[in-house]
Amino acid sequence: MAIECLVLGAGQEVGKSCVVVTIGGKRVMFDCGMHMGYHDHRHYPDFARALAAWGAPDFTTAISCVVITHFHLDHIGALPYFTEICGYHGPIYMTYPTKALAPFMLEDYRKVTMDQRGEEEQYSYEDILRCMKKVIPMDLKQTIQVDKDLVIRAYYAGHVIGAAMIYAKVGDAAMVYTGDYNMTPDRHLGAAQIDHLKLDLLITESTYAKTIRDSKHAREREFLKAVHKCVSGGGKVLIPTFALGRAQELCMLLDDYWERMDLKVPIYFSAGLTIQANVYYKMLIGWTSQKIKDSHAVHNPFDFKHVCHFERSFINNPGPCVLFATPGMISGGFSLEAFKKWAPSEKNLITLPGYCVSGTIGHKLMCGKPTRIDYKDIHIDVRCQIHQLAFSPHTDSKGIMDLTEFLSPKHVILVHGEKPQMAFLKERIESELGMPCYYPGNNESVSIPTTQNLKMSATERFITSCAVEQGKRSLHKRNLICGTGLSEVIGSDEEAAEGILLMEKHKSPKILCEDELLEVLGMEQHLVQFEPMVSRIVADVESELQRAKAADLDSDGK
Amino acid sequence: MGDPHLLSSAHPNAAASASARKHPGPIDERLAASDPSPSSAKRPRVAAEPPASGGCVPNVEADVRALVSMAGGIYPLARAEALRGLTAVLENVDPSSRASVGITECCYKCAVELMRDDDNGVRLAVVRLVGACARNFSARLNFDANGYGDLMDMIFLQLSSMARDMCTQVRMEAFTALGKMQRVSEGVLLQSLSKKVIKTDSMNVSIINGQKLPPKLKIPCAAGIFSHGIEDEFYQVRTTACKSLGALAKFSNQYAEKALDLLMDMMNDDTEAVRLQTLEALFHMATYGCLTVQEKHMHMFLGLLVDATAVIRDAARKILGLVNMPKLQIFKSAVDGLITSLEKYPEEQDIYGILFSIGKNHGSFSANIAKYLAKEIAMASDGELILDKPRVKALLIVSISAPFSDDKHKKLNIPSIIFSHAIPLLEKFSCALGGEINQDSLLSYLCQKGGMPFWENRSISAEFGESESCNVETVEIGAHIENTAKATKCLDEVLVMQSVKSILEIVEGAWTMRMTCNVCEVRTILRTCKEELRLLAENSSGSIGAFLSFLSEYVDAMLFIVEIWQLIQLDNPYTFGLTSLDILLEKLDMSVRRMEYCYVRLNRVLEVQVLELSLIAHLFRLSKIAVCSKVVLGKLLSVINRLEDLCADGSCELSDFSREIKKAFDTNPTGDNLIGSINNLFQLFRLKPTTDFGMLKVISAVLRVCDNDSENPLQYICGLPVGISFKISLWNVSSHHRLWLRMTIGESMQHTFLDFSCFGGNDEVKSSSMVVPLYATPKACSFVLRVCLVMECPSAGISTHQGGDGGPSDSVVQLSDELDVYFVSAVQR
């Protein structure tokens, strides 16, 4: 038996995460994302090709279930397309928060692409709703029996609210798909947490395959210092973020700092989406960090004190302010609008998220500080300060190594990362942890052998004889200890017991004692005896033979 | 395991030679334990090892063996329990014994095998066991240092890898264990702070070549373990990580420097408990002297000084009072920060103390400040520089602290103007010095330094004038400054004795001036001395503590004598009723009695001193009643006899005073002439305090009542007996002492004899909890019972019987403080 892992997306790249794993004959699709950097056929994973390769009539029969790890578009963006346009009708699993927040993300993106890019609408709002209706929510550590053989379970992954790592098991073959995760907690989310599991395969993200990040305290301090400096100089701070997750994290940080420093500068959320999301966050306390869980009864940390009501026209207001705008990589939407307005002033500050997909303005800003940006016929003079946020909800290289070491799987597959870094990490995993590691590209597949456990019974006699043996040995050792004191004898208790493994057709395998064998097989004992042939005897025999021969010759002669 | 030379040394001859030696060292110990013949003379000694180790060593081995095999079982709870059992065994094994090596190594091996167990409980137990192994190994290091260093590093790495566990408890336990590690090499320590793997060739060689490391245990697993720890989601883990981070700082300066960076970042933590723990860790580092503040940390410290939480401010200040500040700039900003804090929270007066200690720790910097301040004062015209301003006050305190600084080799020139301006801040100044020096002496010091004619106005007698008195006081201050410089609770014995000597000199001096000089002044001096002795006694223990409390008692008695003498001379002795003289006499008696009976193993010199005091006390009684009371005369006689007895072998001489009294007695047994010549006799009395105290012990007691205070009174029913449960601890009480529990309600008194049979403990400390009935409860809604422990003083034959209430038949001394027990009637209408 083997695990077949087909990477439909996020192979040697970041975006449109989609991995289909065939495990014990069951096909499970992990994540179904879209790529934000492309607007052509590369936008979605190549489902049709996969279907052709599988040779199945439709997706519903080909795939046992779809599991979505979290609500980021590069993990869920293609889901409505897959269900409503490609026609998958099987079960879809995601955690409660993901189910609650995913429609907002999808709808927001749909609107953005429709308004800003005039792109051909791939799915409608109704599609999203219909798709979400098919979703079966799951809870952390809840074991779900998808069908007779397939079992899945979600573990806390940090990253964003509701993010999960998925454990899947068919028979003895087990694997974990991490999705995106974070091994260090932040202001509002905890660190990823998983049990010790016996795994054949671990599919892990590797966004920061090479980076080792320093302490988050230092990052927080730098961010606050930059923002404070900017607003005290009368500048405006634009914080392009995803609506969910980073926005809340940074806002908690700022709100706390505003409180401590007694600042009066307004903080705005550009989109109603973020505000709506906050409502959900307030309800999803169970999925946040320990600190919030402990303290929310006294004060819900998502009730931001310093956040003010915002209208689009405020973008032209004078005076300092802090604005959270979507989308995170300034790929369009309101963050682009604000960027166009504010970038030309050197008083202002733009903070960039930790990671930007190539092709977005964010990415251009990240790769050295340009003075002029051309974006779809628009020219923007960039004079503002740029602060790169080192905040990232992704784990770093150390975290990946730590998780891999903790889980100790037999094989590791890296996805969701960039090729050179993945190659580096692969080396490290193979050399330091001694696990075979792969990083297939898109539409490549990797086959991994699995171990198969065989259940076998043992006869009573065999067990008794083993126990007797052990008893004798320990008695022997006891004498030894009395004689010489405690030394090497302790700890080497394990010694092999001898027996016969009997495997017959249509019967479960059995271990027996040697003398039981005949009885079980119902056969008679045959003895073959060997006699040692010593040279003297050989000589005797030979001379005898010769004599006999001579006698024969004699008789012949007569 | 696999220490070949251990096995090879198990040679009969070696064992025999080892047993022949009187005091086998650790090596011999090992040989002895590996003696193959159980019937040798060694047997009883092995068996007589601490009973906690579960009897003789073979039993421990059997335990270990059983537990190790159970630890390999299939049930996780059983595995965990077996590991806990091993931990318990390790804790009870004497790490210096030879058996402990084998056992510890065996446990360690077992723990390492289970380190990756699937069950959280097992991993938790593993961490504890590894921690216990590390402790035993490091204890072992004290005996033979061969090759355990690498092992310690290895254990550190293993614990580090456990500190990244998914289970919160395991992480906490791992960090706790890391904090307790000893002798970890610097490279490993530094690696534990940085997530990036530090590549040092030497380190790799020593660790990877030295030990056969399993493939998973290379140095990267320790990488940045503390950076992870302080970012943990659970504040409990962060707290323990902080604690361990600070605890390890004493091993390496380089580490301490880097750890400080991490700890400073922790000050932004959102949980107050973590911030407090961080401050505690910093404090810990500061007390070990491995905390050097750099400029980049200053703004964080200054922020802490004005933190909204008082506890944090307080902790931050305490740390600041201890740290080294390498630059004047940092020093100044620290002082400025404290001044800001003072302006914001003027009620926090202990800031002055911190300012003083900062100044004291950085003498040359504060001298610098003093220089500028002096200029500022000189420049300011009248009224401009207001001393009330916190800034000026603070700067003055800093400036004045410079002469107290440790770097005495530098001559620090503090302008005298500073001293004279500091006089109004006398109170704060003395507070800053810990309240141990009385203000008068400080004042005189400041005046002297400030060049002010102060003592001339005050001093009365010419021969005991300014210079001498000032000398005495400065000596005193000097002694104290040395003490405060130590700034530790446990004062050095030598230092204590030095100050005791100087104090006793003062006492003697004061005594000589009792006739010539104002009694008030003598009294003040004595009182101060007594106070100082009491303070010293509080910080000392053992014999020296007992001696100090004895001395303070002695000075107390001197004080009474001086006061009584004054009264006898001034007052009309023929007054009726209870006068202050009566009270003083009674107090003196008590004091003498306490000295006589509450100290065990008084040496001869001290006993003579006490007896002479007792003579004086009796003399006073005689003069008070002006009639020769038979009882008093009898006592006097017995004291003289005892004195003669003590001096009979010529080891010490009978003083003039005693000899004169004896002479008077001999000539006239009725003692009439004693009263007449009392004045002369008193003149003869000389103080000869000694500093030789031998093995002095003080008898003392602590009495407590369980669950009782004014808010939470005991209930009783009027007229019926009520039981009160006491917790009693006694020190140095032996079986021949007769102790009573005295319970007083208003006028009525009940004595209950203490039976030592129900006390547990040894000769030194006995303790017990007992229920004592109070028989006659008053008919009242509520009352307060006053309870104390008293000890009977067996006066030789002369009984002052106190009446037939079944109480002590002799006079008593009070051993414990008086305790209030609150009662309320159970039936309240």
Coordinates of C-alpha atoms in Angstrom, one line a residue, chain A residues 156 165 183-185 187 189-198 212-221 224 256 260 288-291 293-294 396 398-399 402-403 405-406 408 428 431-433 435 474-475 477-478 481-493, chain B residues 1-2 7 33-37 58-59 61-62 64-65 68-69 98-99 102-103 106 109 113 115-119 123 161 164-168 195-197 215-216 218 220-221 223-224 227-228 230-235 238 262 264-271 299-300:
Chain A
Y156 CA -5.2 23.8 16.1
M165 CA -4.0 21.0 10.6
M183 CA 4.4 27.8 16.0
T184 CA 4.7 31.0 17.9
P185 CA 1.6 32.5 19.4
R187 CA -1.6 38.6 20.4
L189 CA -3.9 33.4 18.4
G190 CA -2.2 30.5 20.1
A191 CA 0.6 28.3 18.7
A192 CA -0.1 25.3 16.6
Q193 CA -0.7 22.2 18.7
I194 CA -0.8 18.6 17.8
D195 CA -0.5 15.2 19.4
H196 CA 2.2 12.7 19.0
L197 CA 1.0 10.7 16.0
K198 CA 2.5 7.8 14.1
I212 CA 14.7 32.2 11.1
R213 CA 12.8 35.0 12.7
D214 CA 13.9 36.8 15.8
S215 CA 11.8 37.5 18.8
K216 CA 8.3 38.8 18.2
H217 CA 8.8 41.3 21.0
A218 CA 11.4 43.1 19.0
R219 CA 9.1 43.1 15.9
E220 CA 6.3 44.6 17.9
R221 CA 8.5 47.2 19.4
L224 CA 5.0 50.5 17.3
D256 CA -3.1 48.5 23.6
R260 CA -0.7 53.1 27.3
T288 CA -8.1 32.4 20.1
S289 CA -5.1 32.5 22.4
Q290 CA -5.0 31.5 26.0
K291 CA -4.7 35.0 27.2
K293 CA -9.7 33.0 26.6
D294 CA -8.7 33.8 30.2
D396 CA 9.7 30.0 10.4
K398 CA 12.9 26.6 13.0
G399 CA 9.2 26.0 13.6
D402 CA 10.4 21.6 15.4
L403 CA 7.1 20.4 14.2
E405 CA 10.9 16.6 14.7
F406 CA 8.0 16.4 17.1
S408 CA 8.7 12.3 13.4
R428 CA 18.1 20.1 6.4
S431 CA 20.4 15.5 7.0
E432 CA 19.3 16.5 10.5
L433 CA 16.2 14.5 11.0
M435 CA 13.6 11.7 6.9
S474 CA 15.7 -12.1 35.6
L475 CA 16.4 -14.5 38.4
K477 CA 20.3 -11.3 36.9
R478 CA 19.2 -10.9 40.5
I481 CA 23.4 -7.9 41.1
C482 CA 23.9 -9.3 44.6
G483 CA 27.3 -10.3 43.5
T484 CA 28.8 -7.3 41.9
G485 CA 26.4 -4.4 42.5
L486 CA 24.4 -2.6 40.0
S487 CA 26.1 -2.4 36.7
E488 CA 25.4 -3.2 33.1
V489 CA 22.8 -5.8 33.7
I490 CA 19.9 -3.4 34.2
G491 CA 18.2 -2.1 31.1
S492 CA 19.1 -5.0 28.8
D493 CA 15.9 -6.9 29.5
Chain B
M1 CA 27.1 3.2 32.0
G2 CA 29.9 1.3 30.9
L7 CA 34.3 -2.6 37.4
A33 CA 30.3 -0.4 47.8
S34 CA 31.5 -2.6 45.0
D35 CA 32.9 -5.0 47.5
P36 CA 31.8 -8.5 46.3
S37 CA 31.7 -10.1 49.7
P58 CA 20.7 -3.5 47.2
N59 CA 17.0 -2.7 48.0
E61 CA 18.8 -1.4 43.2
A62 CA 15.9 -3.8 43.3
V64 CA 15.3 0.7 40.4
R65 CA 15.3 -2.5 38.5
V68 CA 12.9 0.4 35.0
S69 CA 11.2 -2.7 33.8
R98 CA 29.0 5.1 44.8
A99 CA 25.6 3.4 44.3
G102 CA 24.9 3.4 38.8
I103 CA 21.4 4.2 39.8
C106 CA 20.4 3.7 34.8
K109 CA 19.1 5.8 30.3
E113 CA 14.4 6.0 26.0
M115 CA 11.7 11.0 25.9
R116 CA 9.6 10.7 22.7
D117 CA 6.8 8.9 24.4
D118 CA 3.3 9.4 22.9
D119 CA 1.8 10.2 26.3
R123 CA 7.0 12.9 28.9
S161 CA 14.4 19.6 23.0
R164 CA 9.5 22.6 22.6
D165 CA 7.0 20.0 23.5
M166 CA 3.4 20.4 22.6
C167 CA 2.2 19.9 26.1
T168 CA 2.2 22.9 28.3
K195 CA 17.4 30.7 17.3
K196 CA 20.1 30.8 14.7
V197 CA 22.6 28.0 15.1
P215 CA 21.3 11.6 15.3
K216 CA 18.5 13.8 16.6
K218 CA 22.8 17.9 18.0
P220 CA 20.4 22.9 17.0
C221 CA 17.7 21.5 19.4
A223 CA 18.7 26.7 19.5
G224 CA 16.9 29.6 20.9
S227 CA 13.5 32.8 22.8
H228 CA 10.7 30.3 22.3
I230 CA 9.4 33.7 26.4
E231 CA 7.1 33.8 23.4
D232 CA 5.0 30.9 24.7
E233 CA 1.3 31.2 24.5
F234 CA 0.9 30.2 28.2
Y235 CA 2.0 32.8 30.7
R238 CA 6.8 32.3 30.0
L262 CA 15.6 39.0 25.9
M264 CA 14.1 43.5 28.5
D265 CA 11.8 42.6 25.7
M266 CA 9.7 40.7 28.1
M267 CA 8.8 44.0 29.7
N268 CA 6.3 44.5 26.9
D269 CA 4.5 41.3 27.9
D270 CA 0.8 41.6 28.3
T271 CA 0.6 39.6 31.5
H299 CA 14.4 53.7 28.0
M300 CA 12.7 50.4 29.0

